[in-house]
C-alpha cells in the first residue's frame, strides 16, 4: 500500500520518487507490423493511468508487455525499480482483468477468486476469509457457489475484478474493462472503478478506446496512435490543449479551420483563415509568419446568436443554421459558414420549454473567446 | 422451440431413409428374441439365445478380447491423439507441420484393407508374434486420427485468455494445462475416447489382418460363425453389441452437447469474443 497519493504534477516530474512502472523505449513487432514503436512511459505509485487510442494503436500490446504475455523486441520493462522484461507472467506482481473477463467456466465464483491465492500456496484457513472479504466488498456475497455462466454481465465483471484484486497486485491492469457492459451499467461502473482505486490506493492501468471512459476515470491519459504515445496529460489538458490535430480530432468533437499564421509571440497568436476569418489565441506556437496552421474550436465553446449588425473583427463568423440535432441535454447545431465550410456549435438545453433560440434556416453569428480557440501547427 | 410442420414429401423421405437405415437392425433385434431354431421363421418371444450365449465360452472369450483391445487402443489413441491435436493447434507453424497433419489424418481416408495389410507386413517384418498386442496397436493407429479431429476442434475454439488468466494469477504453465486447459477440453477427450472405443469394437478388417491365434476378436468370431450359417445366437450377440455401441454414442453426444451449450451460454453472456 502506498503511504500517500501522488498528485499528477508530482508524477510528471522526473527525478522525484521513482516510478512504479517504467516502459523504457519498448518496441514490439509482429512480422512487418510494428505494434509498439519505442514507447517510453512512467507510471507513478497510486496513479490511475489510461492508455487511450483507436483499435490497433498498440495499447493492448503495451499492457500485455507489462503483464508478461508479450516480450518486447527492444527496450526494458521495469516494475518498482526491478527489470521484469524476462520474468514470466506467473512470477510478476501484476494482475490483469481481461476484456472478456476470462473467468474459469468450470470453477465456482469462490474458486475463481481463490485461484490466485491457491497458487501462492496460502493455507486454506487464510484464503477463505480473504476471498469472503473480497466478495462482500464487491457485493458478490451469496453468489459463491454459482458458475460464471449463471451470472449477469455486471456480476461477471465484478468477479473478474475480485479475482485479480484479491492478489493485491502492485499494478492492476484492465483491458477494456467496460466494453462488455451495456451503456447504463458502464457509466455506473466507471465511477465505481474510480472509487475502488482511490480506496485501495492501488495503481491502475486501463486500456480503452473509449475517450469518455478514459476521461472519467484516469488521473492521466496516454494517447496512443500507430504504436507511439502522442500525448500524456491529465484528461482536462488532453481535451483542452491537444498538442496535435490528430489528438484534437480523436478526443471529442472539434471544428478545424485551415489557415496561415500572421504572427505569434508571448502576447498570443494571430491566424488568418479563409473560412472563419481572423482568429486570435493567447498561446504562442512554435511557428513563423506564413506557416500553415489549424485553428481548433470545440463546439461547446462556440456562442451562437441571431445575426446582428457587427459580428466583430476577429474570433467570429457568420453563417446559416442548417440543422439542429436535439440530444436531450444538448442540441448540436450545424452551420454553413458564409465564407465556406461548416461549423458545429453545441447549445445546452437549460430550459425545458425554451424552444430553439434560433431555427434552422436562420442567419446566425458565431463567436468564441480567444482562449477557447487553439492553434495547432502539427 | 419452433415446431415446423413437415410436408408430405419430407415425411415420406424421412420414413424411407429411416427404414433403409434401421429396418435391418430392427429385424435383427426382434429375431434375437425368436424362440425358433430357424433364423427366418418366427416362433414366439424367448430369451433362449441369450441363455445359449452365456454358455458359448468361445463367443464370450472373443467378446472379452474385443473389450480389452478396445479399452487399451482407445486409451492409447486418446493420449496420442490429444498430443497430436495440441501440437497442431498450439505449436505454431513448426517445420513439417503440413506433413505432420497429413500423416495424422491419413488413416481417416486410407482404405482399411490397406492399413491392415501394411500393418501385417510391418509386424511380419519386425517379427512380432501377432495377437492381442498387435491388434491393439493397429487399432490405436486407426482411431488416433478420430481423437485428434475431435480434440483439435475443441482446442481451436478454446479461449486462450483463460490460460493467460491462470498464468497471470501465478499459475505456472504446466499446472495451468492441468488445472484449466485439461478440465475444459475433457468432454472432447472423453467423447474422442468413446469414439475410438466403438471403432475398435466393431472393426473386422484390420483385426483380421493383425490378430493371431488366441486373440480372436468378437467381429472375427461372428464373421467366421456366419460363414457356417447364421445361428440365432449371432442375433443375440449382435443385439448386445448394438446396445453397447448405442449407449456409448449417446453418452458421447450428450457430453459434447453439454459442452457446447455451456460454451454458447458463455458466449451469450460474455459479450464480444476476443
Short mmCIF file of N, CA, C and O in Angstrom, two decimals, chain B residues 179-250:
data_model
loop_
_atom_site.label_atom_id
_atom_site.label_comp_id
_atom_site.label_asym_id
_atom_site.label_seq_id
_atom_site.Cartn_x
_atom_site.Cartn_y
_atom_site.Cartn_z
N UNK B 179 -4.84 -27.68 -14.66
CA UNK B 179 -5.97 -27.15 -13.87
C UNK B 179 -7.00 -26.39 -14.70
O UNK B 179 -8.13 -26.25 -14.29
N UNK B 180 -6.59 -25.88 -15.85
CA UNK B 180 -7.52 -25.09 -16.65
C UNK B 180 -7.82 -25.73 -18.01
O UNK B 180 -8.96 -26.03 -18.33
N UNK B 181 -6.75 -25.98 -18.78
CA UNK B 181 -6.97 -26.48 -20.14
C UNK B 181 -7.61 -27.86 -20.14
O UNK B 181 -8.64 -28.07 -20.79
N UNK B 182 -7.00 -28.78 -19.39
CA UNK B 182 -7.48 -30.15 -19.43
C UNK B 182 -8.93 -30.31 -18.97
O UNK B 182 -9.73 -30.94 -19.67
N UNK B 183 -9.32 -29.72 -17.85
CA UNK B 183 -10.74 -29.85 -17.45
C UNK B 183 -11.69 -29.30 -18.51
O UNK B 183 -12.79 -29.82 -18.68
N UNK B 184 -11.25 -28.27 -19.23
CA UNK B 184 -12.16 -27.64 -20.19
C UNK B 184 -12.24 -28.40 -21.50
O UNK B 184 -13.25 -28.33 -22.20
N UNK B 185 -11.18 -29.12 -21.87
CA UNK B 185 -11.29 -29.91 -23.10
C UNK B 185 -11.63 -31.36 -22.78
O UNK B 185 -11.76 -32.19 -23.69
N UNK B 186 -11.82 -31.66 -21.50
CA UNK B 186 -12.11 -33.05 -21.10
C UNK B 186 -13.31 -33.66 -21.83
O UNK B 186 -13.23 -34.81 -22.25
N UNK B 187 -14.42 -32.92 -22.01
CA UNK B 187 -15.54 -33.54 -22.73
C UNK B 187 -15.14 -34.02 -24.12
O UNK B 187 -15.56 -35.09 -24.55
N UNK B 188 -14.31 -33.23 -24.80
CA UNK B 188 -13.86 -33.64 -26.14
C UNK B 188 -12.98 -34.88 -26.05
O UNK B 188 -13.07 -35.78 -26.87
N UNK B 189 -12.14 -34.91 -25.02
CA UNK B 189 -11.24 -36.06 -24.88
C UNK B 189 -12.06 -37.31 -24.58
O UNK B 189 -11.83 -38.38 -25.15
N UNK B 190 -13.05 -37.17 -23.71
CA UNK B 190 -13.88 -38.33 -23.36
C UNK B 190 -14.67 -38.80 -24.59
O UNK B 190 -14.73 -40.00 -24.87
N UNK B 191 -15.23 -37.85 -25.35
CA UNK B 191 -16.00 -38.34 -26.50
C UNK B 191 -15.07 -38.91 -27.55
O UNK B 191 -15.44 -39.84 -28.27
N UNK B 192 -13.84 -38.39 -27.64
CA UNK B 192 -12.85 -38.99 -28.52
C UNK B 192 -12.54 -40.42 -28.11
O UNK B 192 -12.48 -41.33 -28.94
N UNK B 193 -12.40 -40.63 -26.81
CA UNK B 193 -12.11 -41.98 -26.30
C UNK B 193 -13.25 -42.93 -26.66
O UNK B 193 -13.04 -44.05 -27.10
N UNK B 194 -14.47 -42.45 -26.49
CA UNK B 194 -15.62 -43.31 -26.75
C UNK B 194 -15.74 -43.66 -28.22
O UNK B 194 -16.07 -44.80 -28.57
N UNK B 195 -15.45 -42.67 -29.06
CA UNK B 195 -15.49 -42.95 -30.49
C UNK B 195 -14.42 -43.99 -30.85
O UNK B 195 -14.68 -44.96 -31.57
N UNK B 196 -13.23 -43.82 -30.30
CA UNK B 196 -12.14 -44.77 -30.55
C UNK B 196 -12.54 -46.16 -30.07
O UNK B 196 -12.31 -47.17 -30.74
N UNK B 197 -13.19 -46.20 -28.92
CA UNK B 197 -13.62 -47.48 -28.34
C UNK B 197 -14.60 -48.19 -29.28
O UNK B 197 -14.44 -49.37 -29.59
N UNK B 198 -15.60 -47.47 -29.75
CA UNK B 198 -16.59 -48.13 -30.62
C UNK B 198 -15.98 -48.53 -31.96
O UNK B 198 -16.30 -49.59 -32.49
N UNK B 199 -15.09 -47.68 -32.49
CA UNK B 199 -14.46 -48.03 -33.76
C UNK B 199 -13.67 -49.31 -33.62
O UNK B 199 -13.69 -50.18 -34.49
N UNK B 200 -12.96 -49.43 -32.51
CA UNK B 200 -12.15 -50.62 -32.29
C UNK B 200 -13.04 -51.84 -32.08
O UNK B 200 -12.76 -52.93 -32.59
N UNK B 201 -14.14 -51.63 -31.37
CA UNK B 201 -15.03 -52.74 -31.04
C UNK B 201 -15.62 -53.39 -32.29
O UNK B 201 -15.79 -54.60 -32.35
N UNK B 202 -15.94 -52.56 -33.31
CA UNK B 202 -16.61 -53.19 -34.45
C UNK B 202 -15.71 -53.37 -35.66
O UNK B 202 -16.18 -53.66 -36.75
N UNK B 203 -14.40 -53.20 -35.46
CA UNK B 203 -13.52 -53.37 -36.60
C UNK B 203 -13.28 -54.86 -36.90
O UNK B 203 -12.96 -55.64 -36.02
N UNK B 204 -13.48 -55.21 -38.17
CA UNK B 204 -13.24 -56.59 -38.59
C UNK B 204 -12.00 -56.68 -39.46
O UNK B 204 -11.14 -57.53 -39.28
N UNK B 205 -11.88 -55.74 -40.40
CA UNK B 205 -10.86 -55.85 -41.44
C UNK B 205 -9.45 -55.81 -40.85
O UNK B 205 -8.65 -56.74 -41.05
N UNK B 206 -9.16 -54.74 -40.11
CA UNK B 206 -7.80 -54.58 -39.61
C UNK B 206 -7.47 -55.67 -38.61
O UNK B 206 -6.37 -56.23 -38.61
N UNK B 207 -8.45 -56.00 -37.75
CA UNK B 207 -8.21 -57.04 -36.76
C UNK B 207 -7.89 -58.37 -37.44
O UNK B 207 -7.00 -59.09 -37.02
N UNK B 208 -8.57 -58.66 -38.53
CA UNK B 208 -8.33 -59.96 -39.16
C UNK B 208 -6.95 -60.03 -39.80
O UNK B 208 -6.39 -61.10 -39.94
N UNK B 209 -6.38 -58.87 -40.13
CA UNK B 209 -5.01 -58.87 -40.64
C UNK B 209 -3.99 -59.00 -39.52
O UNK B 209 -2.94 -59.59 -39.68
N UNK B 210 -4.28 -58.38 -38.39
CA UNK B 210 -3.22 -58.20 -37.40
C UNK B 210 -3.32 -59.13 -36.19
O UNK B 210 -2.42 -59.15 -35.37
N UNK B 211 -4.42 -59.85 -36.09
CA UNK B 211 -4.52 -60.69 -34.90
C UNK B 211 -3.90 -62.07 -35.18
O UNK B 211 -3.53 -62.37 -36.31
N UNK B 212 -3.78 -62.81 -34.12
CA UNK B 212 -3.20 -64.13 -34.28
C UNK B 212 -3.98 -65.12 -33.46
O UNK B 212 -5.03 -64.79 -32.91
N UNK B 213 -3.45 -66.33 -33.34
CA UNK B 213 -4.16 -67.34 -32.57
C UNK B 213 -4.30 -66.92 -31.11
O UNK B 213 -3.43 -66.27 -30.55
N UNK B 214 -5.46 -67.23 -30.54
CA UNK B 214 -5.68 -66.94 -29.12
C UNK B 214 -6.19 -65.53 -28.88
O UNK B 214 -6.47 -65.17 -27.75
N UNK B 215 -6.29 -64.71 -29.93
CA UNK B 215 -6.80 -63.35 -29.71
C UNK B 215 -7.87 -63.03 -30.75
O UNK B 215 -7.81 -62.03 -31.43
N UNK B 216 -8.82 -63.93 -30.89
CA UNK B 216 -9.91 -63.71 -31.84
C UNK B 216 -10.85 -62.66 -31.28
O UNK B 216 -11.37 -62.81 -30.17
N UNK B 217 -11.06 -61.60 -32.03
CA UNK B 217 -11.98 -60.56 -31.55
C UNK B 217 -13.41 -60.95 -31.91
O UNK B 217 -13.64 -61.83 -32.75
N UNK B 218 -14.34 -60.27 -31.30
CA UNK B 218 -15.75 -60.61 -31.49
C UNK B 218 -16.20 -60.52 -32.96
O UNK B 218 -16.83 -61.46 -33.46
N UNK B 219 -15.89 -59.42 -33.65
CA UNK B 219 -16.32 -59.38 -35.06
C UNK B 219 -15.76 -60.54 -35.89
O UNK B 219 -16.47 -61.10 -36.72
N UNK B 220 -14.50 -60.93 -35.62
CA UNK B 220 -13.92 -62.04 -36.38
C UNK B 220 -14.67 -63.33 -36.06
O UNK B 220 -15.03 -64.11 -36.94
N UNK B 221 -14.94 -63.52 -34.78
CA UNK B 221 -15.66 -64.70 -34.31
C UNK B 221 -17.05 -64.78 -35.00
O UNK B 221 -17.43 -65.81 -35.54
N UNK B 222 -17.75 -63.65 -34.97
CA UNK B 222 -19.09 -63.62 -35.57
C UNK B 222 -19.01 -63.93 -37.06
O UNK B 222 -19.76 -64.73 -37.60
N UNK B 223 -18.04 -63.29 -37.70
CA UNK B 223 -17.91 -63.47 -39.14
C UNK B 223 -17.66 -64.93 -39.48
O UNK B 223 -18.27 -65.49 -40.40
N UNK B 224 -16.78 -65.58 -38.70
CA UNK B 224 -16.48 -66.97 -39.03
C UNK B 224 -17.67 -67.88 -38.73
O UNK B 224 -17.90 -68.87 -39.43
N UNK B 225 -18.45 -67.56 -37.71
CA UNK B 225 -19.65 -68.35 -37.42
C UNK B 225 -20.67 -68.22 -38.53
O UNK B 225 -21.29 -69.19 -38.95
N UNK B 226 -20.83 -66.96 -39.00
CA UNK B 226 -21.85 -66.71 -40.02
C UNK B 226 -21.53 -67.44 -41.30
O UNK B 226 -22.41 -67.88 -42.03
N UNK B 227 -20.23 -67.60 -41.58
CA UNK B 227 -19.87 -68.31 -42.80
C UNK B 227 -20.37 -69.76 -42.79
O UNK B 227 -20.61 -70.36 -43.82
N UNK B 228 -20.54 -70.32 -41.58
CA UNK B 228 -21.05 -71.68 -41.46
C UNK B 228 -22.56 -71.70 -41.36
O UNK B 228 -23.16 -72.71 -41.04
N UNK B 229 -23.17 -70.56 -41.53
CA UNK B 229 -24.63 -70.48 -41.41
C UNK B 229 -25.01 -69.62 -40.23
O UNK B 229 -24.36 -69.67 -39.19
N UNK B 230 -26.08 -68.81 -40.41
CA UNK B 230 -26.47 -67.87 -39.35
C UNK B 230 -27.19 -68.62 -38.24
O UNK B 230 -28.20 -69.27 -38.46
N UNK B 231 -26.62 -68.52 -37.04
CA UNK B 231 -27.28 -69.11 -35.89
C UNK B 231 -28.04 -68.00 -35.16
O UNK B 231 -27.60 -66.86 -35.14
N UNK B 232 -29.17 -68.30 -34.54
CA UNK B 232 -29.92 -67.27 -33.82
C UNK B 232 -29.08 -66.63 -32.71
O UNK B 232 -29.28 -65.48 -32.35
N UNK B 233 -28.14 -67.36 -32.18
CA UNK B 233 -27.24 -66.83 -31.16
C UNK B 233 -26.52 -65.56 -31.63
O UNK B 233 -26.27 -64.64 -30.85
N UNK B 234 -26.19 -65.57 -32.94
CA UNK B 234 -25.49 -64.41 -33.51
C UNK B 234 -26.36 -63.16 -33.36
O UNK B 234 -25.87 -62.09 -33.02
N UNK B 235 -27.65 -63.34 -33.61
CA UNK B 235 -28.56 -62.21 -33.45
C UNK B 235 -28.48 -61.65 -32.03
O UNK B 235 -28.49 -60.43 -31.84
N UNK B 236 -28.39 -62.54 -31.07
CA UNK B 236 -28.36 -62.10 -29.67
C UNK B 236 -27.08 -61.31 -29.39
O UNK B 236 -27.12 -60.21 -28.82
N UNK B 237 -25.94 -61.84 -29.82
CA UNK B 237 -24.68 -61.13 -29.53
C UNK B 237 -24.63 -59.80 -30.26
O UNK B 237 -24.16 -58.79 -29.74
N UNK B 238 -25.18 -59.79 -31.50
CA UNK B 238 -25.19 -58.54 -32.26
C UNK B 238 -26.08 -57.50 -31.57
O UNK B 238 -25.73 -56.31 -31.50
N UNK B 239 -27.20 -57.95 -31.02
CA UNK B 239 -28.07 -57.03 -30.31
C UNK B 239 -27.35 -56.42 -29.12
O UNK B 239 -27.43 -55.22 -28.86
N UNK B 240 -26.60 -57.26 -28.40
CA UNK B 240 -25.85 -56.75 -27.26
C UNK B 240 -24.80 -55.73 -27.70
O UNK B 240 -24.59 -54.70 -27.05
N UNK B 241 -24.15 -56.02 -28.83
CA UNK B 241 -23.14 -55.07 -29.32
C UNK B 241 -23.77 -53.74 -29.71
O UNK B 241 -23.25 -52.67 -29.40
N UNK B 242 -24.92 -53.86 -30.40
CA UNK B 242 -25.62 -52.63 -30.79
C UNK B 242 -25.97 -51.82 -29.56
O UNK B 242 -25.77 -50.59 -29.52
N UNK B 243 -26.43 -52.50 -28.53
CA UNK B 243 -26.80 -51.80 -27.31
C UNK B 243 -25.60 -51.09 -26.70
O UNK B 243 -25.67 -49.92 -26.31
N UNK B 244 -24.46 -51.80 -26.66
CA UNK B 244 -23.25 -51.20 -26.08
C UNK B 244 -22.83 -49.96 -26.86
O UNK B 244 -22.59 -48.88 -26.29
N UNK B 245 -22.74 -50.12 -28.18
CA UNK B 245 -22.29 -49.01 -29.02
C UNK B 245 -23.26 -47.83 -28.93
O UNK B 245 -22.85 -46.68 -28.78
N UNK B 246 -24.56 -48.15 -28.97
CA UNK B 246 -25.56 -47.08 -28.92
C UNK B 246 -25.44 -46.31 -27.62
O UNK B 246 -25.49 -45.07 -27.60
N UNK B 247 -25.23 -47.05 -26.53
CA UNK B 247 -25.09 -46.40 -25.23
C UNK B 247 -23.91 -45.44 -25.24
O UNK B 247 -24.01 -44.28 -24.81
N UNK B 248 -22.79 -45.91 -25.76
CA UNK B 248 -21.58 -45.08 -25.78
C UNK B 248 -21.79 -43.85 -26.66
O UNK B 248 -21.42 -42.73 -26.28
N UNK B 249 -22.40 -44.06 -27.82
CA UNK B 249 -22.62 -42.92 -28.72
C UNK B 249 -23.52 -41.88 -28.07
O UNK B 249 -23.26 -40.67 -28.13
N UNK B 250 -24.56 -42.35 -27.39
CA UNK B 250 -25.47 -41.42 -26.74
C UNK B 250 -24.75 -40.63 -25.65
O UNK B 250 -24.84 -39.41 -25.57
#
